[in-house]
Short mmCIF file of C-alpha atoms in Angstrom, two decimals:
data_model
loop_
_atom_site.label_atom_id
_atom_site.label_comp_id
_atom_site.label_asym_id
_atom_site.label_seq_id
_atom_site.Cartn_x
_atom_site.Cartn_y
_atom_site.Cartn_z
CA MET D 1 53.81 13.68 -57.02
CA LEU D 2 50.16 14.16 -56.12
CA THR D 3 47.74 13.08 -58.82
CA ILE D 4 43.99 13.58 -58.86
CA SER D 5 42.06 10.88 -60.67
CA MET D 6 39.03 11.72 -62.76
CA GLY D 7 35.68 10.42 -61.63
CA SER D 8 32.90 11.14 -59.20
CA PRO D 9 33.59 13.32 -56.13
CA ASP D 10 33.53 10.22 -53.90
CA GLN D 11 36.11 8.51 -56.11
CA VAL D 12 38.32 11.59 -56.09
CA CYS D 13 38.13 11.78 -52.28
CA ALA D 14 38.96 8.08 -51.95
CA SER D 15 41.92 8.47 -54.31
CA LEU D 16 43.24 11.46 -52.37
CA ARG D 17 42.90 9.63 -49.06
CA ALA D 18 44.84 6.68 -50.44
CA GLN D 19 47.62 8.96 -51.70
CA ILE D 20 47.78 10.73 -48.32
CA ILE D 21 48.21 7.39 -46.53
CA VAL D 22 51.08 6.47 -48.85
CA ALA D 23 52.70 9.90 -48.45
CA GLU D 24 52.40 9.76 -44.66
CA ALA D 25 54.02 6.33 -44.62
CA GLN D 26 56.90 7.65 -46.75
CA LEU D 27 57.26 10.68 -44.47
CA ALA D 28 57.39 8.46 -41.39
CA GLY D 29 60.11 6.39 -43.04
CA LEU D 30 62.11 9.49 -43.91
CA LYS D 31 61.85 10.73 -40.33
CA ARG D 32 63.17 7.39 -39.05
CA ASP D 33 66.04 7.51 -41.53
CA LEU D 34 66.84 11.08 -40.47
CA ALA D 35 66.84 10.14 -36.80
CA ASN D 36 69.21 7.22 -37.47
CA ALA D 37 71.51 9.39 -39.60
CA GLU D 38 71.64 12.12 -36.94
CA GLN D 39 72.38 9.54 -34.26
CA ALA D 40 75.26 8.22 -36.35
CA ALA D 41 76.52 11.77 -36.91
CA ARG D 42 76.44 12.46 -33.17
CA SER D 43 78.36 9.28 -32.45
CA GLU D 44 80.99 10.21 -35.03
CA THR D 45 81.26 13.73 -33.61
CA ALA D 46 81.69 12.36 -30.09
CA THR D 47 84.42 9.97 -31.27
CA ILE D 48 86.29 12.77 -33.01
CA ALA D 49 85.97 14.96 -29.92
CA GLU D 50 87.38 12.21 -27.71
CA THR D 51 90.26 11.64 -30.11
CA GLN D 52 91.05 15.35 -30.18
CA HIS D 53 90.88 15.49 -26.39
CA GLU D 54 93.34 12.61 -26.06
CA GLU D 55 95.63 14.22 -28.58
CA ASP D 56 95.43 17.48 -26.66
CA GLN D 57 96.44 15.77 -23.44
CA ASN D 58 99.16 13.61 -24.96
CA GLY D 59 100.52 16.01 -27.57
CA GLU D 60 103.44 18.17 -26.63
CA GLU D 61 102.70 20.95 -29.11
CA ARG D 62 99.30 21.95 -27.64
CA ARG D 63 99.93 24.96 -25.39
CA TRP D 64 96.47 26.43 -24.96
CA PRO D 65 93.32 24.76 -23.55
CA LEU D 66 91.01 26.23 -26.20
CA LEU D 67 91.17 26.25 -29.96
CA GLN D 68 92.20 29.50 -31.64
CA GLU D 69 88.70 29.86 -33.07
CA GLU D 70 87.22 29.43 -29.59
CA TYR D 71 89.36 32.23 -28.17
CA LYS D 72 87.99 34.52 -30.88
CA ARG D 73 84.43 33.27 -30.47
CA TYR D 74 84.23 33.50 -26.66
CA GLY D 75 86.80 36.23 -26.04
CA ARG D 76 84.27 38.97 -25.22
CA GLN D 77 82.75 36.93 -22.41
CA MET D 78 86.04 35.48 -21.16
CA ILE D 79 87.33 38.95 -20.32
CA VAL D 80 84.38 39.39 -17.95
CA SER D 81 85.85 38.83 -14.50
CA GLN D 82 83.03 36.52 -13.36
CA VAL D 83 83.80 34.13 -16.24
CA GLY D 84 87.44 34.20 -17.31
CA LEU D 85 89.23 31.26 -18.87
CA LYS D 86 88.36 29.02 -15.93
CA GLY D 87 84.66 29.74 -16.32
CA GLN D 88 84.84 29.18 -20.08
CA LEU D 89 86.37 25.75 -19.51
CA LYS D 90 83.58 24.95 -17.07
CA LEU D 91 81.04 25.94 -19.72
CA ARG D 92 82.74 23.74 -22.30
CA SER D 93 82.63 20.72 -19.99
CA ALA D 94 79.06 21.35 -18.76
CA LYS D 95 76.08 19.26 -19.85
CA VAL D 96 72.76 21.09 -19.80
CA LEU D 97 69.31 19.66 -20.49
CA LEU D 98 66.42 21.88 -21.59
CA VAL D 99 62.98 20.35 -21.12
CA GLY D 100 60.94 22.09 -23.80
CA ALA D 101 62.00 23.60 -27.12
CA GLY D 102 59.34 26.30 -27.26
CA GLY D 103 59.11 29.94 -26.22
CA LEU D 104 61.41 29.52 -23.20
CA GLY D 105 63.67 26.79 -24.51
CA CYS D 106 64.53 28.48 -27.80
CA PRO D 107 66.15 31.67 -26.46
CA ALA D 108 67.70 29.78 -23.52
CA ALA D 109 69.30 27.22 -25.84
CA GLN D 110 70.40 29.94 -28.23
CA TYR D 111 72.37 31.81 -25.58
CA LEU D 112 73.77 28.67 -23.96
CA ALA D 113 75.03 27.51 -27.35
CA GLY D 114 76.45 30.94 -28.03
CA ALA D 115 78.22 30.90 -24.66
CA GLY D 116 79.93 27.61 -25.50
CA VAL D 117 78.17 25.08 -23.26
CA GLY D 118 79.75 21.78 -24.25
CA THR D 119 76.67 19.53 -24.36
CA ILE D 120 73.11 20.75 -24.85
CA GLY D 121 70.20 18.32 -24.70
CA LEU D 122 66.69 19.22 -25.83
CA ILE D 123 63.61 17.17 -24.98
CA ASP D 124 60.27 17.87 -26.67
CA GLY D 125 57.78 15.66 -28.47
CA ASP D 126 55.94 18.43 -30.31
CA THR D 127 56.34 19.56 -33.89
CA VAL D 128 56.68 23.13 -35.16
CA GLU D 129 53.41 24.95 -35.90
CA VAL D 130 52.87 28.29 -37.58
CA SER D 131 51.45 29.68 -34.31
CA ASN D 132 54.84 29.02 -32.63
CA LEU D 133 56.89 31.22 -34.91
CA HIS D 134 56.15 34.62 -33.39
CA ARG D 135 57.97 33.70 -30.18
CA GLN D 136 59.94 30.43 -30.62
CA VAL D 137 62.90 32.08 -32.27
CA LEU D 138 64.95 29.03 -33.28
CA HIS D 139 62.25 27.69 -35.61
CA ARG D 140 61.74 28.71 -39.22
CA THR D 141 58.74 28.64 -41.53
CA LYS D 142 60.37 25.93 -43.63
CA ASN D 143 60.47 23.67 -40.55
CA VAL D 144 56.72 23.68 -39.85
CA GLY D 145 55.78 20.05 -39.20
CA LYS D 146 59.31 19.10 -38.13
CA TYR D 147 60.15 17.97 -34.60
CA LYS D 148 60.92 21.06 -32.51
CA VAL D 149 64.13 19.55 -31.17
CA ASP D 150 65.38 18.88 -34.71
CA SER D 151 64.41 22.35 -35.88
CA ALA D 152 66.10 23.94 -32.87
CA ILE D 153 69.32 21.95 -33.23
CA GLU D 154 69.47 22.83 -36.93
CA SER D 155 69.55 26.53 -35.97
CA LEU D 156 71.92 25.99 -33.04
CA ARG D 157 74.48 24.21 -35.23
CA GLU D 158 74.47 27.19 -37.57
CA LEU D 159 75.10 29.45 -34.60
CA ASN D 160 77.84 27.35 -33.00
CA PRO D 161 79.11 24.02 -34.34
CA HIS D 162 81.33 23.29 -31.32
CA PRO D 163 78.77 22.00 -28.74
CA THR D 164 77.37 18.49 -28.84
CA TYR D 165 73.60 18.64 -29.38
CA ILE D 166 71.38 15.78 -28.25
CA ALA D 167 67.76 15.46 -29.38
CA HIS D 168 65.19 13.67 -27.24
CA ARG D 169 62.13 13.46 -29.49
CA THR D 170 59.60 12.64 -26.81
CA HIS D 171 57.42 14.14 -24.12
CA LEU D 172 58.98 13.76 -20.69
CA THR D 173 57.50 10.83 -18.75
CA PRO D 174 58.12 9.69 -15.16
CA GLU D 175 59.52 6.40 -16.42
CA GLU D 176 62.15 8.05 -18.62
CA ALA D 177 62.96 11.21 -16.63
CA PRO D 178 65.57 9.71 -14.24
CA THR D 179 67.38 7.94 -17.08
CA ILE D 180 67.55 11.09 -19.20
CA PHE D 181 68.46 13.48 -16.36
CA LYS D 182 71.35 11.43 -14.96
CA ASP D 183 73.65 12.31 -17.90
CA TYR D 184 73.34 16.08 -17.38
CA ASP D 185 74.75 18.53 -14.84
CA LEU D 186 72.01 21.17 -14.92
CA ILE D 187 68.32 21.15 -15.87
CA LEU D 188 66.25 23.99 -17.35
CA ASP D 189 62.47 23.72 -16.97
CA CYS D 190 61.07 25.36 -20.11
CA THR D 191 57.62 23.73 -19.94
CA ASP D 192 54.14 25.15 -19.47
CA ASN D 193 52.14 22.74 -17.29
CA PRO D 194 52.21 22.01 -13.53
CA ALA D 195 52.39 18.21 -13.73
CA THR D 196 55.62 18.31 -15.75
CA ARG D 197 57.07 21.02 -13.49
CA TYR D 198 56.68 18.84 -10.40
CA LEU D 199 58.13 15.85 -12.24
CA ILE D 200 61.17 17.85 -13.38
CA SER D 201 61.82 19.28 -9.91
CA ASP D 202 61.40 15.96 -8.09
CA THR D 203 63.74 14.17 -10.48
CA ALA D 204 66.33 16.95 -10.33
CA VAL D 205 66.40 16.94 -6.53
CA LEU D 206 66.68 13.17 -6.24
CA LEU D 207 69.54 13.09 -8.78
CA GLY D 208 71.33 16.11 -7.30
CA LYS D 209 70.86 18.47 -10.26
CA PRO D 210 70.33 22.23 -9.93
CA LEU D 211 67.21 23.47 -11.71
CA VAL D 212 66.46 26.77 -13.43
CA SER D 213 62.69 27.14 -13.72
CA ALA D 214 60.75 29.82 -15.59
CA SER D 215 57.23 30.48 -16.81
CA ALA D 216 55.49 33.11 -18.93
CA LEU D 217 51.90 34.01 -19.80
CA ARG D 218 50.38 37.05 -21.45
CA THR D 219 52.67 39.90 -20.31
CA GLU D 220 54.16 38.37 -17.16
CA GLY D 221 56.83 35.85 -16.23
CA GLN D 222 58.51 34.19 -13.25
CA LEU D 223 62.01 32.82 -12.69
CA MET D 224 63.60 30.70 -9.93
CA VAL D 225 66.83 28.78 -9.41
CA LEU D 226 65.94 25.68 -7.39
CA ASN D 227 67.87 22.92 -5.60
CA ASN D 228 70.92 25.18 -5.65
CA PRO D 229 73.25 24.18 -4.16
CA PRO D 230 72.11 20.60 -4.83
CA ARG D 231 72.05 18.57 -1.64
CA PRO D 232 70.58 15.16 -0.75
CA PRO D 233 67.08 15.04 0.76
CA GLY D 234 67.24 15.99 4.42
CA ASP D 235 70.24 18.32 4.04
CA LYS D 236 69.02 21.75 5.17
CA THR D 237 71.86 23.55 3.35
CA GLY D 238 70.42 22.60 -0.03
CA GLY D 239 68.30 24.98 -2.06
CA PRO D 240 64.50 24.67 -1.99
CA CYS D 241 62.69 22.70 -4.66
CA TYR D 242 59.52 23.45 -6.59
CA ARG D 243 57.43 21.67 -3.96
CA CYS D 244 58.95 23.85 -1.23
CA VAL D 245 57.72 26.95 -3.06
CA PHE D 246 54.40 25.46 -4.22
CA PRO D 247 53.44 22.56 -1.90
CA LYS D 248 50.03 22.33 -3.55
CA PRO D 249 49.37 22.66 -7.29
CA PRO D 250 46.95 25.31 -8.54
CA PRO D 251 43.35 24.20 -9.25
CA ALA D 252 43.29 22.48 -12.62
CA ASP D 253 40.56 24.76 -13.96
CA SER D 254 42.66 27.84 -13.10
CA VAL D 255 45.63 26.84 -15.25
CA VAL D 256 45.71 28.85 -18.47
CA SER D 257 47.97 27.96 -21.39
CA CYS D 258 49.52 30.35 -23.90
CA ALA D 259 47.03 29.07 -26.46
CA ASP D 260 44.14 30.25 -24.27
CA GLY D 261 45.62 33.23 -22.44
CA GLY D 262 47.98 34.52 -25.10
CA ILE D 263 51.63 35.50 -24.86
CA LEU D 264 53.85 38.33 -26.08
CA GLY D 265 56.98 36.98 -27.76
CA PRO D 266 59.45 39.33 -26.04
CA VAL D 267 58.00 38.40 -22.63
CA VAL D 268 58.68 34.68 -22.94
CA GLY D 269 61.95 35.54 -24.72
CA THR D 270 63.03 37.65 -21.74
CA MET D 271 62.39 34.79 -19.34
CA GLY D 272 64.25 32.32 -21.57
CA VAL D 273 67.26 34.62 -21.81
CA LEU D 274 67.24 35.01 -18.03
CA GLN D 275 67.20 31.22 -17.69
CA ALA D 276 70.34 31.05 -19.81
CA LEU D 277 71.95 33.77 -17.68
CA GLU D 278 71.17 31.94 -14.44
CA ALA D 279 72.46 28.69 -15.94
CA ILE D 280 75.76 30.36 -16.86
CA LYS D 281 76.02 31.79 -13.33
CA VAL D 282 75.45 28.36 -11.79
CA ILE D 283 77.96 26.66 -14.07
CA THR D 284 80.72 29.25 -13.65
CA ALA D 285 80.18 29.82 -9.90
CA PRO D 286 83.32 29.39 -7.76
CA GLU D 287 83.63 25.96 -6.22
CA VAL D 288 83.22 25.71 -2.48
CA ASP D 289 84.56 23.27 0.11
CA GLY D 290 87.04 22.02 -2.45
CA GLY D 291 84.30 20.25 -4.37
CA SER D 292 84.82 19.14 -7.92
CA ASN D 293 81.22 19.70 -9.02
CA SER D 294 81.24 22.70 -11.35
CA THR D 295 77.51 23.25 -10.73
CA THR D 296 77.86 23.74 -6.98
CA ALA D 297 77.06 27.35 -6.15
CA SER D 298 78.03 29.22 -3.02
CA PRO D 299 75.60 28.87 -0.09
CA ARG D 300 75.81 32.65 0.21
CA ASP D 301 73.50 32.96 -2.78
CA PRO D 302 69.94 33.00 -1.33
CA PRO D 303 67.05 31.71 -3.45
CA TYR D 304 64.75 34.27 -5.03
CA LEU D 305 61.57 34.37 -7.07
CA HIS D 306 61.88 37.01 -9.79
CA ILE D 307 58.59 38.35 -11.16
CA PHE D 308 58.55 40.16 -14.51
CA SER D 309 55.65 42.30 -15.72
CA ALA D 310 56.02 43.97 -19.10
CA TYR D 311 53.45 46.72 -18.44
CA SER D 312 54.46 47.56 -14.87
CA SER D 313 57.01 49.95 -13.49
CA PRO D 314 59.42 48.71 -12.34
CA LEU D 315 59.53 45.74 -14.69
CA PHE D 316 60.89 43.34 -12.05
CA ARG D 317 60.02 42.47 -8.47
CA THR D 318 62.05 40.04 -6.38
CA ILE D 319 60.82 37.91 -3.48
CA ARG D 320 63.25 36.03 -1.27
CA LEU D 321 62.33 32.38 -0.90
CA ARG D 322 62.46 30.33 2.27
CA SER D 323 64.87 27.44 2.63
CA ARG D 324 63.77 23.84 2.25
CA ARG D 325 60.52 22.88 3.98
CA VAL D 326 60.94 20.44 6.84
CA ASN D 327 57.91 18.49 5.63
CA CYS D 328 58.65 18.62 1.88
CA ALA D 329 57.59 15.44 0.12
CA VAL D 330 60.85 15.18 -1.84
CA CYS D 331 63.74 17.07 -0.18
CA SER D 332 62.98 16.67 3.54
CA ALA D 333 64.56 14.11 5.87
CA GLU D 334 61.59 11.77 5.35
CA PRO D 335 60.63 12.06 1.68
CA THR D 336 57.60 10.26 0.30
CA VAL D 337 58.66 10.82 -3.32
CA THR D 338 61.64 8.73 -4.44
CA LEU D 339 63.13 7.64 -7.73
CA ASP D 340 61.33 4.33 -7.32
CA THR D 341 57.92 6.00 -6.86
CA ILE D 342 58.61 8.17 -9.91
CA ARG D 343 59.71 5.29 -12.16
CA SER D 344 56.94 2.95 -11.04
CA GLY D 345 54.23 5.51 -11.65
CA SER D 346 52.93 5.38 -8.07
CA MET D 347 53.63 9.12 -7.96
CA ASP D 348 50.84 10.10 -10.35
CA TYR D 349 51.57 13.69 -11.38
CA VAL D 350 48.45 14.12 -13.50
CA PHE D 351 46.27 12.99 -10.59
CA PHE D 352 48.25 15.16 -8.16
CA CYS D 353 47.69 18.26 -10.29
CA GLY D 354 44.16 17.37 -11.32
CA SER D 355 42.85 16.72 -14.80
CA ALA D 356 43.55 19.47 -17.28
CA ASN D 357 40.52 18.42 -19.32
CA LEU D 358 37.40 20.18 -18.13
CA PRO D 359 34.39 17.88 -17.73
CA SER D 360 31.28 18.53 -19.74
CA LEU D 361 28.99 20.68 -17.60
CA LEU D 362 25.98 20.44 -19.91
CA GLY D 363 23.90 17.59 -21.20
CA PRO D 364 23.67 16.73 -24.92
CA GLU D 365 20.28 18.42 -25.12
CA GLU D 366 21.84 21.70 -23.98
CA ARG D 367 24.49 21.79 -26.72
CA ILE D 368 24.37 22.08 -30.49
CA SER D 369 27.06 21.83 -33.11
CA ALA D 370 28.24 24.79 -35.16
CA ARG D 371 26.79 23.15 -38.26
CA GLU D 372 23.39 22.70 -36.60
CA TYR D 373 23.34 26.32 -35.43
CA ASN D 374 24.12 27.50 -38.96
CA GLN D 375 21.33 25.34 -40.37
CA ARG D 376 18.84 26.74 -37.88
CA HIS D 377 19.87 30.35 -38.50
CA PRO D 378 21.43 30.64 -41.97
CA ASN D 379 22.48 34.01 -43.38
CA VAL D 380 21.54 35.92 -40.27
CA THR D 381 20.28 39.45 -41.03
CA SER D 382 19.43 42.30 -38.75
CA ASP D 383 15.71 41.46 -38.89
CA SER D 384 16.04 37.72 -38.38
CA SER D 385 18.54 38.21 -35.56
CA GLN D 386 15.57 39.01 -33.31
CA LEU D 387 14.51 35.36 -33.55
CA HIS D 388 17.38 34.35 -31.28
CA THR D 389 20.28 35.77 -29.26
CA ILE D 390 23.91 34.72 -29.68
CA ILE D 391 26.22 35.72 -26.79
CA ASP D 392 30.01 35.61 -27.25
CA VAL D 393 31.78 35.32 -23.87
CA ARG D 394 35.36 35.87 -25.06
CA ASP D 395 37.17 38.99 -23.90
CA GLU D 396 36.88 42.20 -25.89
CA THR D 397 40.27 41.78 -27.55
CA GLN D 398 39.42 38.36 -28.97
CA PHE D 399 35.94 39.53 -29.97
CA GLY D 400 37.62 42.32 -31.93
CA ILE D 401 39.60 39.80 -33.96
CA CYS D 402 36.55 37.97 -35.31
CA SER D 403 32.91 37.44 -34.30
CA LEU D 404 29.68 35.92 -35.54
CA GLN D 405 27.25 38.32 -37.12
CA ASN D 406 24.89 40.01 -34.63
CA SER D 407 26.55 38.33 -31.65
CA ILE D 408 26.62 40.20 -28.34
CA ASN D 409 29.95 40.37 -26.50
CA ILE D 410 29.69 39.73 -22.75
CA PRO D 411 33.13 38.66 -21.43
CA ILE D 412 32.97 35.77 -18.99
CA SER D 413 35.18 37.74 -16.60
CA ASN D 414 32.37 40.28 -16.23
CA ILE D 415 29.86 37.50 -15.61
CA LEU D 416 31.89 35.67 -12.97
CA SER D 417 32.92 38.83 -11.13
CA SER D 418 29.35 40.13 -10.69
CA SER D 419 27.12 39.25 -7.79
CA TYR D 420 23.44 38.58 -8.44
CA PRO D 421 20.49 36.65 -6.99
CA THR D 422 19.68 33.19 -8.24
CA ALA D 423 15.91 33.27 -8.05
CA LEU D 424 14.77 35.70 -10.72
CA GLN D 425 12.15 33.23 -11.84
CA LYS D 426 10.24 33.86 -8.60
CA ALA D 427 10.17 37.62 -9.02
CA ASP D 428 7.55 39.67 -10.83
CA ASP D 429 8.53 41.79 -13.82
CA GLU D 430 9.32 44.93 -11.81
CA GLN D 431 11.43 43.07 -9.24
CA GLN D 432 13.16 41.11 -11.98
CA ALA D 433 14.18 44.28 -13.82
CA ALA D 434 15.79 45.54 -10.63
CA GLN D 435 17.57 42.24 -10.01
CA VAL D 436 18.94 41.67 -13.50
CA PRO D 437 22.77 41.80 -13.37
CA SER D 438 24.39 44.71 -15.14
CA TRP D 439 26.04 42.49 -17.76
CA LEU D 440 22.75 41.03 -19.02
CA PRO D 441 20.84 42.98 -21.72
CA SER D 442 17.29 43.72 -20.60
CA GLU D 443 15.77 42.28 -23.77
CA VAL D 444 17.46 38.97 -23.07
CA ALA D 445 16.19 38.92 -19.49
CA SER D 446 12.61 39.70 -20.52
CA SER D 447 10.11 37.15 -19.24
CA GLU D 448 7.96 37.75 -22.33
CA SER D 449 10.54 36.40 -24.76
CA THR D 450 10.99 32.71 -25.47
CA ASN D 451 13.52 33.19 -28.26
CA PRO D 452 16.47 30.82 -27.82
CA ILE D 453 19.80 31.98 -26.42
CA TYR D 454 23.05 30.52 -27.71
CA VAL D 455 26.39 31.04 -25.98
CA VAL D 456 29.70 30.72 -27.81
CA CYS D 457 33.34 31.01 -26.79
CA ARG D 458 36.63 30.03 -28.38
CA LEU D 459 36.78 26.31 -27.53
CA GLY D 460 33.44 25.45 -25.92
CA ASN D 461 34.45 25.49 -22.24
CA ASP D 462 33.58 28.97 -20.96
CA SER D 463 30.28 28.84 -22.82
CA GLN D 464 29.14 25.90 -20.68
CA ILE D 465 29.82 27.83 -17.48
CA VAL D 466 27.79 30.78 -18.70
CA VAL D 467 24.85 28.60 -19.77
CA LYS D 468 24.67 27.17 -16.25
CA LYS D 469 24.80 30.67 -14.74
CA MET D 470 21.99 31.89 -16.99
CA LYS D 471 19.83 28.93 -16.06
CA GLU D 472 20.46 29.62 -12.39
CA LEU D 473 19.01 33.07 -13.10
CA GLY D 474 15.85 31.37 -14.36
CA LEU D 475 16.23 32.75 -17.87
CA ASP D 476 15.15 29.42 -19.37
CA GLN D 477 11.65 29.95 -17.86
CA HIS D 478 11.44 26.45 -16.47
CA GLY D 479 12.50 24.90 -19.74
CA LYS D 480 10.20 26.94 -21.99
CA ARG D 481 13.16 28.78 -23.47
CA PHE D 482 16.19 27.05 -24.94
CA ILE D 483 19.56 28.16 -23.55
CA GLY D 484 22.59 26.25 -24.77
CA ASP D 485 26.05 26.59 -26.17
CA ILE D 486 27.79 25.88 -29.46
CA ARG D 487 29.80 22.74 -28.87
CA GLY D 488 33.49 23.21 -29.65
CA GLY D 489 33.15 26.99 -29.86
CA LEU D 490 34.45 29.07 -32.72
CA ARG D 491 37.14 26.53 -33.53
CA SER D 492 34.36 24.12 -34.56
CA TRP D 493 32.79 26.95 -36.58
CA LYS D 494 35.91 27.03 -38.72
CA GLU D 495 35.94 23.23 -39.05
CA GLN D 496 32.24 22.77 -39.80
CA VAL D 497 30.92 25.98 -41.33
CA ASP D 498 33.47 28.52 -42.56
CA SER D 499 36.97 27.36 -43.46
CA SER D 500 38.06 30.99 -43.98
CA TRP D 501 37.37 31.80 -40.31
CA PRO D 502 40.52 33.23 -38.66
CA GLU D 503 42.31 30.69 -36.47
CA TYR D 504 44.40 32.23 -33.73
#
């Protein structure tokens, strides 16, 4: 129980910090105990399943391959001609790994569990946050702070207790990927960053695992089934891999996450459900060439890229993909990426995709903290707002959610898409007025004003780009006028100035 000791504010703070340290240590111990208990439970479940399987094979009374409850549970899908009893048995014996237990992984896992996939593995090192709940449908408010894989499996067991659920409470690394993947038949890529996507695809190809890959952002999504049918590197009859479709990663500064770009829950849910559907199709596909691998699909199925757009008509577009590239780094006859290069780390995926962390474009003298800005301009009123200009470069939708008083909204997309000269400082007043870009208020561009200009965005990245653009325009008047950004953006405003500021 939390207790607050009486005393000075410093003593109270010190006491609270000490109690938090103790509570965190207890929580860490409980999490370890839970992990050990769940591991023991899984082992016991696996032993019981093996015993029941042996009894089923040796017992003379067992006439039917499924339990009575399973016939009732899966009956509606077994009477679909593409599945049948044979397909249901393939599902029960299949082992599927989902990399990511978020917006894609939750609906995909939910439908795979509902369909009766025998073993479902989930790998994710993140914990549940409140911001996840609008789209990550397996998680509940009570599980905020809990590992996503544990929260997801808790919901999946309530849905269907028959499958074996395996939790991998870690972020996927090159060293561990081959070891984890080898125990599964099919991989679902439910992640949201390029480096992990290449790692997943490379490992799946080299281990002979089909891969269902999807992505979603804002109102759009993409879906592909890769390395299907799975063939060794150099075999032209195998399906293309992620590198065949995207030989080069996108520029690091062009990659936008859901946290920055936003996402509609039903959009990512649609793509996750489609991943589950494609996984079921791969697992239940008729075997060819007499093979025993239940995840070997017919070569007649060409690879496609399916593009979903929630606000377009039609909702889906489909692009046929080419076969494997002859010079692919992983699935060609002369691959440069192998399991050894993955495990050893010589295949550096972060370096290959570029750093996701944007470098600081401005010097310390060009940036101020949210606290410092508030101290310089406290309780801004309409009259005092003329002493400086604050420009918010978020888009109009985000600006409508919350904004600093008297700030001017100029979306960075408008700034970057406009063309303008870079030598306004050399022009006289009349020429300068004609050359000022349309997005820039005339009072801000005035050569007579030396009032400072502050630029703010959500996280403090876009604001740096805009400051550099404005200085290229000569608006700083050779250093006479301060132009800088608020370091850390509006997230730092909440942390340093106003705790009631909306966090989204």
